[in-house]
Coordinates of C-alpha atoms in Angstrom, one line a residue:
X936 CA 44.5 14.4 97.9
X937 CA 46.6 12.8 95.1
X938 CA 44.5 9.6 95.4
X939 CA 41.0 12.0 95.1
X940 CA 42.9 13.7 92.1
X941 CA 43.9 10.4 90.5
X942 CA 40.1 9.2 90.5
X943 CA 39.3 12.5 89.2
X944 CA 41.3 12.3 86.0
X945 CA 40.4 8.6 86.0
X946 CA 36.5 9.8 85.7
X947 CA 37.6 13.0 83.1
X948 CA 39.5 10.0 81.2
X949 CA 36.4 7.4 81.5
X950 CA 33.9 10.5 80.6
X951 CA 35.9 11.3 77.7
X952 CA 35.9 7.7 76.3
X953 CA 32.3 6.9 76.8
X954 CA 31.8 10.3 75.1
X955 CA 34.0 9.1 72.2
X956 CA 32.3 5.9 71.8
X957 CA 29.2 7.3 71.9
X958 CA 30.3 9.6 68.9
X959 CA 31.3 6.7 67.3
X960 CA 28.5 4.4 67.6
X961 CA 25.9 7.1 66.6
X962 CA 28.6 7.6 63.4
X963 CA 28.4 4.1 62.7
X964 CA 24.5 4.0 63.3
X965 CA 24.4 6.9 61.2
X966 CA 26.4 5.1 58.9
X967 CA 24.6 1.8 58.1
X968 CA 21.0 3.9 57.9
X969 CA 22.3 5.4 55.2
X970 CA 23.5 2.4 53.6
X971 CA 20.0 1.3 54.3
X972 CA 18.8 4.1 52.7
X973 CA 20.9 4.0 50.0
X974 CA 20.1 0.4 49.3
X975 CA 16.3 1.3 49.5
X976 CA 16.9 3.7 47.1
X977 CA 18.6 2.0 44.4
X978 CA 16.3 -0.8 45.0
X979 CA 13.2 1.7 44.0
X980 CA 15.1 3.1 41.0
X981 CA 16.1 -0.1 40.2
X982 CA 12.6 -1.1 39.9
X983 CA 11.4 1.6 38.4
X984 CA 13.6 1.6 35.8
X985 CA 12.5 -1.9 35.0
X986 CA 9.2 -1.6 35.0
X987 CA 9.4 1.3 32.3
X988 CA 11.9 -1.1 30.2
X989 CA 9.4 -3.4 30.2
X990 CA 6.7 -0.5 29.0
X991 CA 9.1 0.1 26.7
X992 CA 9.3 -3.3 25.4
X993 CA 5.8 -3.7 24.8
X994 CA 5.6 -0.5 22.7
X995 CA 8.3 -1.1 20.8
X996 CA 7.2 -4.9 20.2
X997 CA 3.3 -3.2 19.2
X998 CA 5.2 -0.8 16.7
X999 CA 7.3 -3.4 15.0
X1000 CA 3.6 -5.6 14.5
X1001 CA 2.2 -2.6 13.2
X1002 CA 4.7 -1.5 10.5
X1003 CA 5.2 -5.6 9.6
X1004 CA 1.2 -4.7 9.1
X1005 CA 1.4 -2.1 7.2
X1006 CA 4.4 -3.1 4.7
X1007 CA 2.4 -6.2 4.2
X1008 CA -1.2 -3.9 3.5
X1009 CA 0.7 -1.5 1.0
X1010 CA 2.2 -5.0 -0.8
X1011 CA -1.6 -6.6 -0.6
X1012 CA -2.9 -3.1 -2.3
X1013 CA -0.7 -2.5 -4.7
X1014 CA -1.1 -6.0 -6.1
X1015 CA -5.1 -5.7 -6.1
X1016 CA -4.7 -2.0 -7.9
X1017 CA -2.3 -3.9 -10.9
X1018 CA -5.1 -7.0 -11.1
X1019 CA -7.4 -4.1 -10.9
X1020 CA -5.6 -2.1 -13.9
X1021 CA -5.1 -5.7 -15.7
X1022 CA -8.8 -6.0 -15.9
X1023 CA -9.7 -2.7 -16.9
X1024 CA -7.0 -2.7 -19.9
X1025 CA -8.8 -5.8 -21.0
X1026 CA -12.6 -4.5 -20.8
X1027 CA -11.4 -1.7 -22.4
X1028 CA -9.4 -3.7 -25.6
X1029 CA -12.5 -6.1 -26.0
X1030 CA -15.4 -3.4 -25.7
X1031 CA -13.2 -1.1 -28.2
X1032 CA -12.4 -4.3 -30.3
X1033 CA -16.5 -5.2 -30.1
X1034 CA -17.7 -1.5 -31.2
X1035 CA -15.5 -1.9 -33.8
X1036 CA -17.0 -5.2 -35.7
X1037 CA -20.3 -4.1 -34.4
X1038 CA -19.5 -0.7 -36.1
X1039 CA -18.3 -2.5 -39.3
X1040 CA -21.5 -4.9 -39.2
X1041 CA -23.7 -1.5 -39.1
X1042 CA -21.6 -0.1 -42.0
X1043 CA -21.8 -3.3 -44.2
X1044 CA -25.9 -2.8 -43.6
X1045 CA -26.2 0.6 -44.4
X1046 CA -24.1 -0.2 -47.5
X1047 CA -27.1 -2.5 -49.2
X1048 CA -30.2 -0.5 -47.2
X1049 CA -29.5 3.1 -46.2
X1050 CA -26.5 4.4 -48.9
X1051 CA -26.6 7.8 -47.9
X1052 CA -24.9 6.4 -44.5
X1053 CA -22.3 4.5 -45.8
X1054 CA -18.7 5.3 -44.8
X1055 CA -16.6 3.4 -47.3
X1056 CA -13.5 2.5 -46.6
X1057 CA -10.2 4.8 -46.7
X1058 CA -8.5 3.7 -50.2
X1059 CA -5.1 2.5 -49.9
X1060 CA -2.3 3.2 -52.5
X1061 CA -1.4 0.3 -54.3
X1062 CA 2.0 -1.4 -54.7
X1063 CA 3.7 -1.6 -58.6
X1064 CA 2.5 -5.0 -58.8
X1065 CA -0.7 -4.9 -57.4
X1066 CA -1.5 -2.2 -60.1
X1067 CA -0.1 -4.7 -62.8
X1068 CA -2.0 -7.5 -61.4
X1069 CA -5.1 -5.5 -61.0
X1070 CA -4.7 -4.0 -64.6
X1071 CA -4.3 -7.4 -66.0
X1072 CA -7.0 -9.6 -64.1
X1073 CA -9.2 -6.5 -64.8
X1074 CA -8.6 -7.1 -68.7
X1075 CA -9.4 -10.6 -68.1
X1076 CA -12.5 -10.1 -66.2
X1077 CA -14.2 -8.1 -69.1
X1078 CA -13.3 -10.6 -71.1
X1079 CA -15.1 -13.2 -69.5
X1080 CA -17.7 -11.6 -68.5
X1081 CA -18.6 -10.7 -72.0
X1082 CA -18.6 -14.6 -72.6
X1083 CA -20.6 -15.2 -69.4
X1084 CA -23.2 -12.7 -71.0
X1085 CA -23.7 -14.4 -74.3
X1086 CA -24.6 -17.8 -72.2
X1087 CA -26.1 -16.9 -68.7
X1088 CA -29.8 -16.5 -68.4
X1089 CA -31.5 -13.3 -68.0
X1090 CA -31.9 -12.6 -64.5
X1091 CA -35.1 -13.2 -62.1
X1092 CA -37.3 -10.0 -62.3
X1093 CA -36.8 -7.8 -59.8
X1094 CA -38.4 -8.0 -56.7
X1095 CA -41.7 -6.6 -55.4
X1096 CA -41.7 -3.6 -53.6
X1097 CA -43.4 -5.4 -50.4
X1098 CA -40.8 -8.0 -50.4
X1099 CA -38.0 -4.9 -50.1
X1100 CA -39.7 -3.0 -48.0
X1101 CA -39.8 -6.0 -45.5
X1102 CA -36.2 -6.4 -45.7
X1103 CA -35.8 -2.7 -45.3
X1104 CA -37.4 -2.5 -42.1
X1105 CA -35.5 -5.9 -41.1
X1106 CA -32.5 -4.3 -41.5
X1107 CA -33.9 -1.1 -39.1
X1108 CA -34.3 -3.6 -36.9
X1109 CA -30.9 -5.2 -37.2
X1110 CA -29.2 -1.3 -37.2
X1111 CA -31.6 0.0 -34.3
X1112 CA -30.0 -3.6 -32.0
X1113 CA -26.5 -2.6 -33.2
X1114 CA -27.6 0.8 -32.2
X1115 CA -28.0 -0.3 -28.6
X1116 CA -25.3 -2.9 -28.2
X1117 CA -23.3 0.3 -28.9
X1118 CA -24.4 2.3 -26.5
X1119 CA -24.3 0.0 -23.5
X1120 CA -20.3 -0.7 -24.6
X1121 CA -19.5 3.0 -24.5
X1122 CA -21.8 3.0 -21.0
X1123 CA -19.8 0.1 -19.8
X1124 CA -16.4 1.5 -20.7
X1125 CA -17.4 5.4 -19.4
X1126 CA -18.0 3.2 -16.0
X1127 CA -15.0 1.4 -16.2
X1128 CA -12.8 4.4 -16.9
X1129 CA -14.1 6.4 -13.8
X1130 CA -13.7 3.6 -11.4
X1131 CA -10.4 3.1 -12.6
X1132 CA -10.1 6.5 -12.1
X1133 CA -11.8 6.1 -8.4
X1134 CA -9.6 3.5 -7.7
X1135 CA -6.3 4.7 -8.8
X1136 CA -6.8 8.1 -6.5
X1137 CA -8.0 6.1 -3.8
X1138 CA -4.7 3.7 -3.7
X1139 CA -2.5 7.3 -4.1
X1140 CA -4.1 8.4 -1.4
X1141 CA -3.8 5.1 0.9
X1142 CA -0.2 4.9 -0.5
X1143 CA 0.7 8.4 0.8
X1144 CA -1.1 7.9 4.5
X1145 CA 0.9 4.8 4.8
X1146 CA 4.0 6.3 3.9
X1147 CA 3.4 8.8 6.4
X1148 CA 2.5 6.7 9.0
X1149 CA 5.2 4.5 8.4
X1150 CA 7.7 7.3 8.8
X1151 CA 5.8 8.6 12.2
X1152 CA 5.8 4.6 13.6
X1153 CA 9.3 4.3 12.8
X1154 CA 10.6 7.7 14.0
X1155 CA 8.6 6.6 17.2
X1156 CA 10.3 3.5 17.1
X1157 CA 13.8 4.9 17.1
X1158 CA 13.2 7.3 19.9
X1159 CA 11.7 4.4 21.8
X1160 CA 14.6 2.3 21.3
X1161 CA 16.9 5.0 22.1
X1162 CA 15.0 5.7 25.7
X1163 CA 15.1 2.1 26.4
X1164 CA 18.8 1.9 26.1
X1165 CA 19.2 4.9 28.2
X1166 CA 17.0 3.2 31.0
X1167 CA 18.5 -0.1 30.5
X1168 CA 22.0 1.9 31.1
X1169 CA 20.3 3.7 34.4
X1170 CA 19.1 0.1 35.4
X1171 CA 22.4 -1.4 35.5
X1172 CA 24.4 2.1 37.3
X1173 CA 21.6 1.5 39.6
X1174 CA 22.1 -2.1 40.6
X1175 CA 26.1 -1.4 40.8
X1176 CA 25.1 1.0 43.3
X1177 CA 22.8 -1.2 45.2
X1178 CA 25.8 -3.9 44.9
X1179 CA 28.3 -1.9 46.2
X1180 CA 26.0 0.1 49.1
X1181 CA 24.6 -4.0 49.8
X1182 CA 28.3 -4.8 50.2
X1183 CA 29.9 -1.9 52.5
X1184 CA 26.6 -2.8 54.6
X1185 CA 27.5 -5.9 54.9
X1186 CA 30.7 -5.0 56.2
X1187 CA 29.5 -2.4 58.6

């Protein structure tokens, strides 16, 4: 009976441990498929992660073209609009500066052939001693031309009134061409002025839509920048992770 009891407790004992082990080997099996698991895991995330860095990358890379783009378009533009002002200041100065000796030209004409148009010119006070010299060389000048009087021929007859009208309608002529030359400076310079105009509101306008969209590229920028430190961060926690999971797998 002691011997029968014996093998009983032997088999409780035997039960027991097999029951133990089993516990144990199902923990440890448990165990490493969670490490696998784990490992799998971090290995996905880990991948992830770098495959939205390198997204990232690209962007950020495509932004920094574009604004090196558009810094060098604004600096392209705004030296074409001051060639572009240069030139019209200079039509400007030599069409006023030609209506002006074509205008004198016209005056001089009307002076000999059509008085009644004639704008003399504005009289200008004189100085102390251009009033002396002018009262003195104008004493002198009646002087000799009574001389010149006493000697000089008489003058040629005066001339027909064919031979003046001629001239007279030569000089219409002349007045009619100054007439247009005129005309096509002030058309010239009206069209200069309004494409200067056109111009300088169309560079405004591209100067403030590149401002903007230098401000939204660069804002973009940042916040890109600022994810792909985040992710880069979240990459490496990751790969620890996978290290140490790798490493208590190992051991397992």
């Amino acid at each position: 009976d002691e011997m029968v009891e014996n093998l009983k407790k032997e088999q409780l004992d035997d039960d027991h441990k097999k029951e133990y082990c089993s516990v144990q080997f199902d923990e440890a099996d448990d165990k490493k498929k969670g490490l696998e698991q784990t490992v799998s895991d971090e290995e996905l995330a880990i991948s992830n992660a770098q495959e939205a860095i390198s997204v990232l990358a690209d962007e950020i890379k495509a932004l920094n073209i574009s604004i090196a783009e558009l810094d060098k378009s604004v600096i392209e533009a705004t030296e074409q609009r001051k060639e572009e002002h240069t030139a019209y200041l200079e039509l400007m100065a030599l069409d006023s500066q030609a209506k002006e000796l074509l205008g004198v030209a016209k005056n001089r004409l009307n002076q000999f052939y059509q008085p009644a148009l004639y704008t003399p010119p504005p009289k200008r006070e004189l100085t102390e001693e251009e009033r002396v010299y002018q009262s003195v060389a104008g004493e002198a000048f009646v002087h000799i031309s009574a001389h010149q009087q006493q000697q000089v021929a008489p003058p040629p007859p005066p001339e027909t009134f064919d031979a003046y009208n001629a001239k007279t309608q030569e000089s219409t002529g002349v007045i009619a061409m100054i007439d247009m030359l005129i005309k096509d400076l002030d058309k010239e310079m009206t069209e200069a002025e309004a494409g200067e105009k056109d111009a300088q509101k169309d560079y405004e306008t591209m100067m403030a839509e590149s401002q903007q969209k230098r401000a939204a590229d660069s804002q973009s920028l940042t916040d890109k920048e600022s994810s792909k430190a985040d992710l880069e961060a979240e990459a490496q926690a990751h790969k620890e992770a996978e290290a140490s999971a790798t490493k208590e797998l190992s051991a397992t």
